[in-house]
Coordinates of C-alpha atoms and ligand atoms in Angstrom, one line a residue:
M2 CA 6.9 -23.0 4.7
N3 CA 3.3 -24.1 5.0
S4 CA 2.4 -25.2 1.5
S5 CA -1.0 -23.7 1.8
L6 CA 0.6 -20.3 2.0
R7 CA 2.0 -20.8 -1.5
Q8 CA -1.4 -21.3 -3.0
R9 CA -3.3 -18.7 -4.9
K10 CA -5.7 -17.5 -2.3
K11 CA -9.3 -16.3 -2.1
V12 CA -9.2 -13.6 0.5
A13 CA -12.1 -14.1 2.9
G14 CA -14.4 -15.1 0.1
V15 CA -13.3 -12.3 -2.2
A16 CA -11.4 -13.5 -5.2
L17 CA -8.5 -11.3 -6.4
P18 CA -8.9 -11.4 -10.2
T19 CA -6.1 -9.0 -11.1
A20 CA -3.7 -9.4 -8.3
V21 CA -2.7 -12.3 -6.1
L22 CA -1.6 -11.8 -2.5
L23 CA 1.1 -14.2 -1.6
L24 CA 2.8 -14.7 1.7
V25 CA 6.3 -15.7 0.6
A26 CA 8.8 -16.0 3.4
G27 CA 7.0 -13.3 5.4
A28 CA 6.8 -10.8 2.6
V29 CA 3.7 -9.5 0.7
T30 CA 4.2 -9.7 -3.1
V31 CA 1.6 -8.9 -5.7
Q32 CA 1.5 -10.6 -9.0
S33 CA -0.4 -8.9 -11.8
T34 CA -2.4 -11.5 -13.7
G35 CA -4.6 -9.5 -16.0
P36 CA -6.1 -6.2 -16.9
A37 CA -7.6 -3.9 -14.2
A38 CA -10.9 -5.1 -12.9
A39 CA -13.7 -3.7 -10.8
A40 CA -12.9 -2.0 -7.5
E41 CA -12.1 -4.3 -4.6
T42 CA -14.6 -4.5 -1.8
T43 CA -12.3 -5.1 1.2
L44 CA -9.4 -3.1 2.5
R45 CA -7.0 -6.0 2.3
A46 CA -7.9 -6.8 -1.3
A47 CA -7.6 -3.2 -2.4
A48 CA -4.3 -2.8 -0.5
A49 CA -2.9 -6.0 -2.0
K50 CA -3.7 -4.8 -5.4
A51 CA -1.8 -1.6 -4.7
G52 CA 1.2 -3.6 -3.3
L53 CA 0.9 -2.9 0.4
F54 CA -0.6 -4.5 3.4
F55 CA -3.5 -3.1 5.4
G56 CA -3.5 -4.3 9.0
V57 CA -5.1 -3.9 12.4
A58 CA -4.1 -4.1 16.0
A59 CA -5.7 -7.1 17.5
S60 CA -6.4 -8.9 20.8
P61 CA -7.3 -12.6 21.4
N62 CA -10.7 -11.7 22.7
R63 CA -11.6 -9.7 19.6
L64 CA -10.8 -12.1 16.7
H65 CA -14.1 -11.6 15.0
P66 CA -14.6 -12.6 11.4
I67 CA -13.9 -9.0 10.3
V68 CA -10.3 -9.3 11.2
G69 CA -9.5 -11.8 8.5
Q70 CA -12.0 -10.3 6.1
E71 CA -10.8 -6.8 6.0
F72 CA -7.2 -6.9 7.0
N73 CA -4.1 -8.8 5.8
Q74 CA -1.7 -7.9 8.6
L75 CA -2.1 -8.1 12.4
T76 CA -0.2 -6.4 15.2
P77 CA -0.8 -7.8 18.8
E78 CA -2.1 -4.7 20.6
N79 CA -0.8 -5.8 23.9
D80 CA 0.0 -9.5 23.9
M81 CA 3.7 -9.4 22.7
K82 CA 4.8 -6.6 25.0
P83 CA 7.4 -7.4 27.6
D84 CA 4.9 -7.0 30.5
R85 CA 3.0 -9.9 29.0
I86 CA 5.7 -12.3 27.9
A87 CA 9.1 -11.4 29.5
T88 CA 10.6 -12.9 32.7
S89 CA 13.1 -10.8 34.6
S90 CA 16.0 -12.8 33.2
G91 CA 14.9 -12.3 29.6
G92 CA 13.0 -15.6 29.3
L93 CA 9.5 -16.0 27.9
Q94 CA 6.2 -16.6 29.8
N95 CA 2.5 -16.4 29.1
T96 CA 2.8 -16.5 25.4
G97 CA -0.6 -18.0 24.9
G98 CA -2.3 -14.8 23.8
A99 CA 0.5 -14.1 21.3
D100 CA 0.4 -17.6 20.0
T101 CA -3.3 -17.3 19.4
L102 CA -2.8 -14.1 17.4
V103 CA 0.0 -15.6 15.4
N104 CA -2.0 -18.7 14.6
H105 CA -5.0 -16.6 13.7
A106 CA -2.9 -14.5 11.3
R107 CA -1.5 -17.6 9.6
S108 CA -4.8 -19.2 9.1
N109 CA -6.2 -16.0 7.6
N110 CA -3.1 -15.3 5.4
M111 CA -2.1 -12.2 7.3
L112 CA 1.4 -10.9 8.1
V113 CA 2.3 -10.3 11.7
R114 CA 4.1 -7.4 13.2
G115 CA 5.7 -8.2 16.6
H116 CA 5.2 -5.4 19.0
T117 CA 7.5 -4.7 20.8
L118 CA 10.9 -5.8 22.2
V119 CA 12.6 -2.7 23.8
W120 CA 10.3 -0.1 25.3
H121 CA 10.4 2.1 28.4
S122 CA 6.7 1.4 28.9
Q123 CA 4.9 -1.8 29.7
A124 CA 8.3 -3.4 30.5
G125 CA 7.0 -5.6 33.3
A126 CA 9.6 -7.9 34.7
L127 CA 12.2 -6.4 32.4
Q128 CA 12.0 -3.0 33.9
G129 CA 15.6 -1.9 34.8
A130 CA 17.2 -4.8 33.0
S131 CA 20.8 -4.6 31.6
Q132 CA 21.5 -4.7 27.9
A133 CA 22.7 -8.3 28.3
T134 CA 19.3 -9.3 29.7
L135 CA 17.5 -7.3 27.0
N136 CA 19.6 -9.1 24.5
T137 CA 18.6 -12.5 26.0
F138 CA 14.9 -11.4 25.7
I139 CA 15.4 -10.2 22.1
G140 CA 16.9 -13.6 21.1
N141 CA 14.2 -15.6 22.9
A142 CA 11.3 -13.6 21.5
I143 CA 12.5 -13.5 17.9
N144 CA 13.4 -17.2 17.9
R145 CA 10.0 -18.2 19.4
W146 CA 8.0 -17.2 16.3
G147 CA 10.8 -17.0 13.7
S148 CA 9.8 -16.0 10.2
R149 CA 6.1 -16.1 11.2
I150 CA 6.8 -12.6 12.3
A151 CA 7.3 -10.5 9.2
Y152 CA 8.3 -7.3 11.1
W153 CA 9.4 -6.8 14.7
D154 CA 9.3 -3.5 16.4
V155 CA 12.8 -3.8 18.0
V156 CA 12.8 -0.4 19.6
N157 CA 9.6 1.5 20.4
E158 CA 9.2 5.2 21.3
A159 CA 12.9 5.9 22.0
L160 CA 12.5 9.7 21.6
E161 CA 11.3 12.3 24.1
D162 CA 8.0 14.1 23.8
N163 CA 7.5 17.8 23.0
N164 CA 9.6 18.0 19.9
T165 CA 13.0 18.2 21.7
G166 CA 14.7 15.8 19.3
R167 CA 16.3 14.1 22.3
R168 CA 16.4 10.5 23.4
R169 CA 14.2 9.7 26.4
N170 CA 16.2 9.8 29.6
Q171 CA 14.5 7.0 31.5
W172 CA 15.3 3.3 31.3
P173 CA 16.4 1.7 29.0
H174 CA 17.8 4.9 27.5
S175 CA 19.4 5.8 30.8
M176 CA 22.0 3.2 29.9
N177 CA 23.2 5.4 27.1
R178 CA 26.6 7.1 27.4
D179 CA 28.0 9.9 25.3
A180 CA 31.7 9.2 25.8
N181 CA 33.1 12.2 23.9
G182 CA 30.4 14.6 24.9
D183 CA 29.5 15.6 21.4
G184 CA 25.8 15.4 22.0
D185 CA 25.0 12.1 20.3
F186 CA 25.3 8.4 21.0
F187 CA 26.6 7.5 17.6
D188 CA 30.3 7.2 18.2
A189 CA 32.3 4.1 18.6
G190 CA 33.0 4.7 22.3
D191 CA 29.4 5.6 23.1
T192 CA 26.8 3.3 24.6
D193 CA 23.5 3.3 22.7
V194 CA 20.6 0.9 23.6
I195 CA 19.1 1.4 20.2
R196 CA 22.3 0.4 18.4
D197 CA 23.0 -2.5 20.7
S198 CA 19.4 -3.9 20.6
F199 CA 19.4 -3.7 16.8
I200 CA 22.8 -5.4 16.5
R201 CA 21.5 -8.2 18.7
A202 CA 18.3 -8.5 16.8
K203 CA 20.1 -8.6 13.5
Q204 CA 22.5 -11.3 14.8
V205 CA 19.5 -13.5 15.8
V206 CA 17.8 -13.0 12.4
Q207 CA 20.9 -13.8 10.5
A208 CA 21.9 -16.8 12.6
G209 CA 18.4 -18.3 12.2
G210 CA 18.2 -17.5 8.5
L211 CA 14.9 -15.7 9.2
T212 CA 13.1 -13.3 6.9
T213 CA 11.9 -11.1 9.7
K214 CA 12.5 -7.4 9.2
L215 CA 13.6 -5.2 12.0
C216 CA 11.8 -1.9 12.6
I217 CA 12.1 1.2 14.8
N218 CA 8.7 2.7 15.8
D219 CA 7.7 6.1 17.2
Y220 CA 5.0 8.7 17.2
D221 CA 5.0 12.4 16.4
V222 CA 7.5 11.7 13.7
E223 CA 5.1 11.8 10.7
G224 CA 5.7 15.2 9.2
L225 CA 8.7 17.2 8.4
T226 CA 7.1 20.0 10.4
V227 CA 4.8 20.3 13.3
R228 CA 2.1 22.9 13.9
G229 CA 3.1 26.4 12.7
G230 CA 5.8 25.1 10.4
T231 CA 8.3 24.4 13.1
P232 CA 10.8 21.7 12.0
N233 CA 9.9 18.3 13.4
R234 CA 13.0 17.7 15.5
K235 CA 11.7 14.3 16.7
A236 CA 11.4 13.2 13.1
N237 CA 14.8 14.5 12.3
A238 CA 16.3 12.7 15.3
L239 CA 14.7 9.4 14.1
Y240 CA 16.0 10.1 10.6
D241 CA 19.6 10.4 12.0
I242 CA 19.2 7.2 13.9
V243 CA 18.0 5.3 10.9
R244 CA 20.7 6.7 8.6
T245 CA 23.4 5.9 11.1
Y246 CA 22.2 2.4 11.9
R247 CA 20.8 1.6 8.4
Q248 CA 22.7 -1.7 8.2
Y249 CA 20.7 -3.1 11.1
I250 CA 17.3 -1.3 10.5
D251 CA 15.0 -2.6 7.8
C252 CA 11.8 -0.6 8.5
V253 CA 10.4 2.5 10.2
G254 CA 7.0 2.7 11.8
F255 CA 5.4 6.1 11.9
Q256 CA 2.7 5.3 14.5
A257 CA 0.4 8.0 13.0
H258 CA -1.8 8.6 16.0
F259 CA -3.1 11.9 14.7
N260 CA -4.8 14.3 17.2
D261 CA -4.8 18.0 18.2
N262 CA -1.5 17.9 20.0
P263 CA 0.6 20.4 18.1
N264 CA 3.2 17.7 17.3
S265 CA 0.6 15.1 16.3
I266 CA -1.3 16.9 13.5
I267 CA -1.4 15.9 9.9
T268 CA 0.8 18.2 7.9
N269 CA 1.2 18.8 4.2
D270 CA 4.7 17.4 4.3
L271 CA 3.8 14.0 5.5
Q272 CA 4.5 12.4 2.1
A273 CA 7.9 14.2 1.8
N274 CA 8.9 12.8 5.2
I275 CA 7.9 9.3 4.2
Q276 CA 9.9 9.8 1.1
R277 CA 13.1 10.9 2.8
F278 CA 13.1 7.8 5.0
A279 CA 12.2 5.6 2.0
D280 CA 15.2 7.2 0.2
L281 CA 17.4 5.6 2.9
G282 CA 16.3 2.3 1.6
V283 CA 14.0 1.2 4.5
E284 CA 10.4 0.3 4.3
V285 CA 8.1 2.8 5.9
H286 CA 4.8 1.8 7.6
L287 CA 2.0 3.8 9.2
S288 CA 2.0 1.4 12.0
E289 CA -0.7 2.5 14.5
L290 CA -3.0 4.8 12.5
D291 CA -6.0 6.5 14.0
I292 CA -7.3 10.0 13.3
D293 CA -9.4 12.0 15.8
D294 CA -12.8 12.7 14.2
D295 CA -12.7 16.2 15.5
L296 CA -9.1 17.0 14.4
S297 CA -9.1 20.7 13.8
N298 CA -6.7 23.5 12.8
N299 CA -4.5 21.0 11.0
D300 CA -2.6 21.9 7.9
I301 CA -4.5 19.8 5.4
G302 CA -8.1 20.1 6.3
A303 CA -10.7 18.8 8.7
G304 CA -13.1 16.0 8.2
Q305 CA -12.1 12.5 9.3
A306 CA -12.8 10.7 6.1
E307 CA -10.9 13.3 4.1
N308 CA -8.0 13.2 6.5
Y309 CA -7.8 9.4 6.2
R310 CA -7.9 9.8 2.4
K311 CA -4.9 12.2 2.5
V312 CA -2.9 10.0 4.9
V313 CA -3.5 6.9 2.8
R314 CA -2.6 8.8 -0.4
A315 CA 0.7 10.0 1.1
C316 CA 1.7 6.4 1.7
L317 CA 0.5 5.2 -1.6
N318 CA 2.5 7.8 -3.4
V319 CA 5.8 6.4 -2.0
A320 CA 6.7 3.0 -3.3
K321 CA 8.5 2.0 -0.2
C322 CA 5.6 2.8 2.1
T323 CA 4.6 -0.8 2.2
G324 CA 1.9 -1.0 4.8
I325 CA -0.7 0.7 6.9
T326 CA -2.0 -0.6 10.2
V327 CA -5.0 0.9 12.0
W328 CA -4.9 0.8 15.8
G329 CA -8.0 -1.2 16.4
I330 CA -11.3 -2.1 14.6
S331 CA -13.9 0.2 16.0
D332 CA -14.1 3.4 17.9
S333 CA -15.7 1.9 21.0
E334 CA -12.9 -0.7 21.4
S335 CA -10.1 1.8 20.7
W336 CA -7.5 2.9 23.3
R337 CA -8.9 6.4 22.5
S338 CA -12.5 5.6 22.2
S339 CA -13.6 9.2 23.0
E340 CA -11.8 10.5 19.9
R341 CA -13.7 8.1 17.5
G342 CA -10.5 7.7 15.4
L343 CA -11.1 4.4 13.6
L344 CA -12.9 3.0 10.5
F345 CA -15.8 1.2 12.1
S346 CA -18.4 2.0 14.8
G347 CA -20.2 -0.7 16.8
G348 CA -18.5 -3.4 18.7
N349 CA -18.2 -7.0 19.9
G350 CA -18.2 -8.3 16.3
N351 CA -21.1 -6.2 15.1
Y352 CA -19.4 -3.4 13.2
Q353 CA -20.6 -0.7 10.9
K354 CA -18.4 1.0 8.2
K355 CA -17.9 4.7 8.7
A356 CA -17.4 7.3 6.1
A357 CA -13.7 7.0 6.9
Y358 CA -13.8 3.3 5.9
H359 CA -15.2 4.1 2.5
A360 CA -12.7 6.9 1.9
V361 CA -9.8 4.6 2.7
L362 CA -11.2 1.8 0.5
D363 CA -11.7 4.2 -2.4
E364 CA -8.2 5.7 -2.1
L365 CA -6.6 2.2 -1.9
N366 CA -8.6 1.2 -5.0
K367 CA -7.0 4.1 -6.9
G368 CA -3.6 2.5 -6.4
R369 CA -0.3 4.2 -6.2
S370 CA 0.4 7.6 -7.7
A371 CA -3.3 8.0 -8.7
T372 CA -3.4 11.7 -8.1
P373 CA -1.0 14.4 -9.2
P374 CA 0.9 16.3 -6.4
T375 CA -0.9 19.4 -5.2
T376 CA 1.8 21.6 -6.8
P377 CA 2.8 20.6 -10.4
P378 CA 6.4 19.4 -10.5
V379 CA 8.8 22.1 -11.7
T380 CA 11.0 20.4 -14.2
S381 CA 14.2 21.9 -15.4
D382 CA 14.9 19.4 -18.2
P383 CA 12.3 19.4 -21.0
P384 CA 11.3 15.8 -21.6
T385 CA 12.9 15.9 -25.0
T386 CA 16.3 16.6 -23.7
P387 CA 18.6 13.8 -24.8
P388 CA 20.5 12.0 -22.0
T389 CA 24.0 13.4 -21.4
A390 CA 27.2 11.7 -20.3
G391 CA 27.2 13.5 -16.9
C392 CA 24.0 14.0 -14.9
S393 CA 20.8 15.9 -15.0
A394 CA 18.6 17.1 -12.1
T395 CA 14.9 18.0 -11.8
V396 CA 13.0 19.5 -8.9
S397 CA 9.5 18.7 -7.7
L398 CA 8.0 21.1 -5.2
N399 CA 5.4 20.8 -2.5
S400 CA 4.8 24.4 -1.4
W401 CA 2.6 26.1 1.1
T402 CA 2.4 29.7 2.3
G403 CA 5.8 30.6 3.7
G404 CA 7.5 27.3 3.0
F405 CA 8.2 24.3 0.8
V406 CA 9.7 20.9 0.4
A407 CA 11.8 20.2 -2.7
T408 CA 12.5 16.7 -4.0
V409 CA 15.5 16.7 -6.4
R410 CA 16.0 13.8 -8.7
V411 CA 19.5 13.3 -10.0
T412 CA 19.8 11.1 -13.1
A413 CA 23.0 9.8 -14.5
G414 CA 23.5 10.4 -18.2
T415 CA 24.8 7.8 -20.7
S416 CA 27.7 6.7 -18.5
P417 CA 27.9 5.5 -14.9
I418 CA 28.9 8.2 -12.4
N419 CA 30.6 7.9 -9.0
G420 CA 29.4 11.2 -7.5
W421 CA 27.3 14.3 -8.2
N422 CA 26.9 17.9 -7.2
V423 CA 23.7 19.9 -7.7
Q424 CA 23.8 23.7 -7.6
L425 CA 20.7 25.7 -7.0
T426 CA 20.2 29.4 -6.8
L427 CA 17.4 30.3 -4.4
P428 CA 15.3 33.5 -4.7
S429 CA 16.1 36.3 -2.4
G430 CA 14.5 35.7 1.1
T431 CA 14.5 32.0 0.7
T432 CA 16.4 29.8 3.2
V433 CA 17.1 26.1 3.4
T434 CA 16.3 24.8 6.9
N435 CA 16.8 21.1 6.5
A436 CA 18.2 18.6 3.9
W437 CA 18.3 14.9 3.6
S438 CA 20.1 12.3 1.5
A439 CA 22.7 14.9 0.5
N440 CA 25.5 17.0 1.9
R441 CA 24.7 20.7 1.8
T442 CA 26.8 23.8 1.6
G443 CA 25.0 27.1 2.2
T444 CA 21.5 28.0 3.1
T445 CA 20.7 31.1 1.0
G446 CA 21.6 32.3 -2.4
T447 CA 23.6 29.7 -4.4
V448 CA 23.5 26.4 -2.5
Q449 CA 25.3 23.2 -3.3
F450 CA 24.2 19.7 -2.6
S451 CA 26.4 16.7 -3.1
N452 CA 25.9 13.0 -2.8
V453 CA 26.3 11.1 0.5
S454 CA 28.2 7.8 0.8
Y455 CA 25.3 5.6 -0.4
N456 CA 23.8 7.5 -3.3
G457 CA 26.8 8.8 -5.3
S458 CA 27.3 5.8 -7.6
L459 CA 24.7 5.6 -10.3
N460 CA 24.6 3.4 -13.4
A461 CA 23.8 5.1 -16.8
G462 CA 20.2 6.3 -16.7
Q463 CA 19.8 5.4 -13.0
Y464 CA 18.5 8.1 -10.6
T465 CA 18.5 8.9 -6.9
E466 CA 16.6 11.5 -5.0
F467 CA 17.4 13.9 -2.2
G468 CA 15.3 16.5 -0.5
F469 CA 15.4 19.8 1.3
Q470 CA 13.0 22.0 3.2
G471 CA 12.9 25.8 3.1
T472 CA 11.2 28.9 4.2
G473 CA 10.1 31.5 1.7
A474 CA 9.2 30.9 -1.9
A475 CA 10.9 28.4 -4.2
T476 CA 10.2 29.9 -7.6
G477 CA 12.5 29.6 -10.6
L478 CA 14.7 26.8 -9.2
T479 CA 17.0 25.6 -12.0
P480 CA 19.3 22.9 -10.9
V481 CA 22.7 22.4 -12.4
C482 CA 24.1 18.9 -12.0
T483 CA 27.8 18.0 -12.3
A484 CA 29.0 14.4 -12.2
S485 CA 32.3 13.0 -11.1
Ligands
G3I17 O1 -6.1 -6.3 30.8 C1 -6.2 -5.4 31.9 C2 -7.4 -5.7 32.7 O2 -7.3 -7.0 33.2 C3 -7.6 -4.7 33.8 O3 -8.8 -4.9 34.4 C4 -7.6 -3.3 33.2 C5 -7.6 -2.2 34.3 O4 -7.1 -1.0 33.9 O5 -6.4 -3.1 32.5 C6 -6.2 -4.0 31.4 O6 -5.0 -3.7 30.7 C7 -5.0 -2.6 29.9 C8 -4.6 -3.0 28.5 O7 -4.4 -1.9 27.7 C9 -5.5 -3.9 27.9 O8 -6.7 -3.3 27.7 C10 -4.0 -1.6 30.5 O9 -4.5 -1.1 31.8 C11 -3.8 -0.5 29.6 O10 -2.7 0.4 30.1 C12 -3.4 -1.0 28.2 O11 -3.3 0.1 27.4 C13 -2.6 -0.1 26.2 C14 -1.5 0.9 26.0 O12 -0.8 0.7 24.8 C15 -0.5 0.8 27.2 O13 0.6 1.7 27.0 C16 -3.5 0.0 25.0 O14 -4.5 -1.1 25.0 C17 -2.7 -0.1 23.7 O15 -3.6 0.2 22.6 C18 -1.6 0.9 23.7 O16 -0.8 0.7 22.6 C19 0.2 1.7 22.4 C20 1.3 1.0 21.6 O17 1.7 -0.2 22.2 C21 2.5 1.9 21.4 N1 2.1 3.2 20.8 C22 1.0 3.8 21.4 C23 -0.2 2.9 21.6 C24 -1.3 3.7 22.3 O18 -1.0 4.1 23.6

């Protein structure tokens, strides 16, 4: 590793008195070095102090000083896409723009997200390629930049529009085969371009001893619900993919292009959705954030600055939400310039901070878990309850008119446990519509939740969390936990 990256850094002229951003083998770490100091004055410094990156989509012709001053992560907006760099046989070409961006990121102590390897769009010479050719391209691209890429978007936008919860049916997903006709591509005899691309990418990373983390990235997957409280089937489908292929997938990008499309609004359950993916053990990123300035009729309020604040807060409140990337610097240079969705106005290096910028900076400066949840947690165990040998469970609720998301924390008592079961009795008229990180029996009345394969074993005092979503009210929930 470049020894300069090991040094304690001044970030674009702004010293970090209480936290030091280090790039260690491609990962951001934050070391506390003293008591809390005054608020940071750049997005990157405030984010680093809170333990996450704050990045920007960038192009070689827009590497103005602001890029390194305000951001500590960079995603090539177009220069690492297959239509720029892939040959028809999976080789590389025209990597000059990508190289420029990677070098700029390194010299400004920024992480890089590679974007993107397998995508139905902007495929260029790879359009229609076989899995074998895709695998060749995956190997060439990952090895070209090695651990200089902290995160690669291995598969981008694999799921259909309009909240169907289905995979896309065009190339490369047209290569998928559901051998036993059970409606998914997860079985041993099935063909799944997502699985096979991640397996290849993981092989390359492991063979090269790289620190690069492998991500799946999509849009309209941000909330548990979409407009009107309809379950977000696209998010649920992504969740199933990540859970099934967890051994190959390290991170999930919620693109977070928020606009007035009914499936693209900001919902109250954004944080709960981030949390359920985080509970799978993956990092979650808001990977392409922009918010229309006239976003209306959304669940959590209008006003661009306020919406930015809420989205940033949802990420900060989940420890494994480790980064936010805005999709460009200024409105005029955005792919959606008419929606004025970014943090700066102006252009061509002469930028002005918008109200949204100040809201984001302020929220980042508050750090993680700075504000209480909108609904106070309902806790079944008084804090004075001594630990028991079995397990205990507490419920936190995020409620809105007609529905709620419950997060249940299961804590082992004074001895290790190998499994758990939580029983909850729901009020009359309340129905569970969706659950994650647990097996569920029943949807009304008395409902049982038990551990899944990866979260049953807990050491003494250790906890895990699962969640469920429901319609109706969630009053008086008293969980009963039984350990095995
Ligand atoms: O560079 C050429 C220029 O030479 C030519 O004159 C001009 C004529 O149209 O096109 C220019 O290329 C454009 C390119 O952006 C660079 O500006 C393409 O037409 C245009 O299609 C391309 O759009 C990009 C879009 O992806 C393509 O799908 C946007 O910049 C980029 O922001 C956007 O990014 C995507 C993410 O990759 C995935 N998630 C959604 C996001 C927004 O659509």
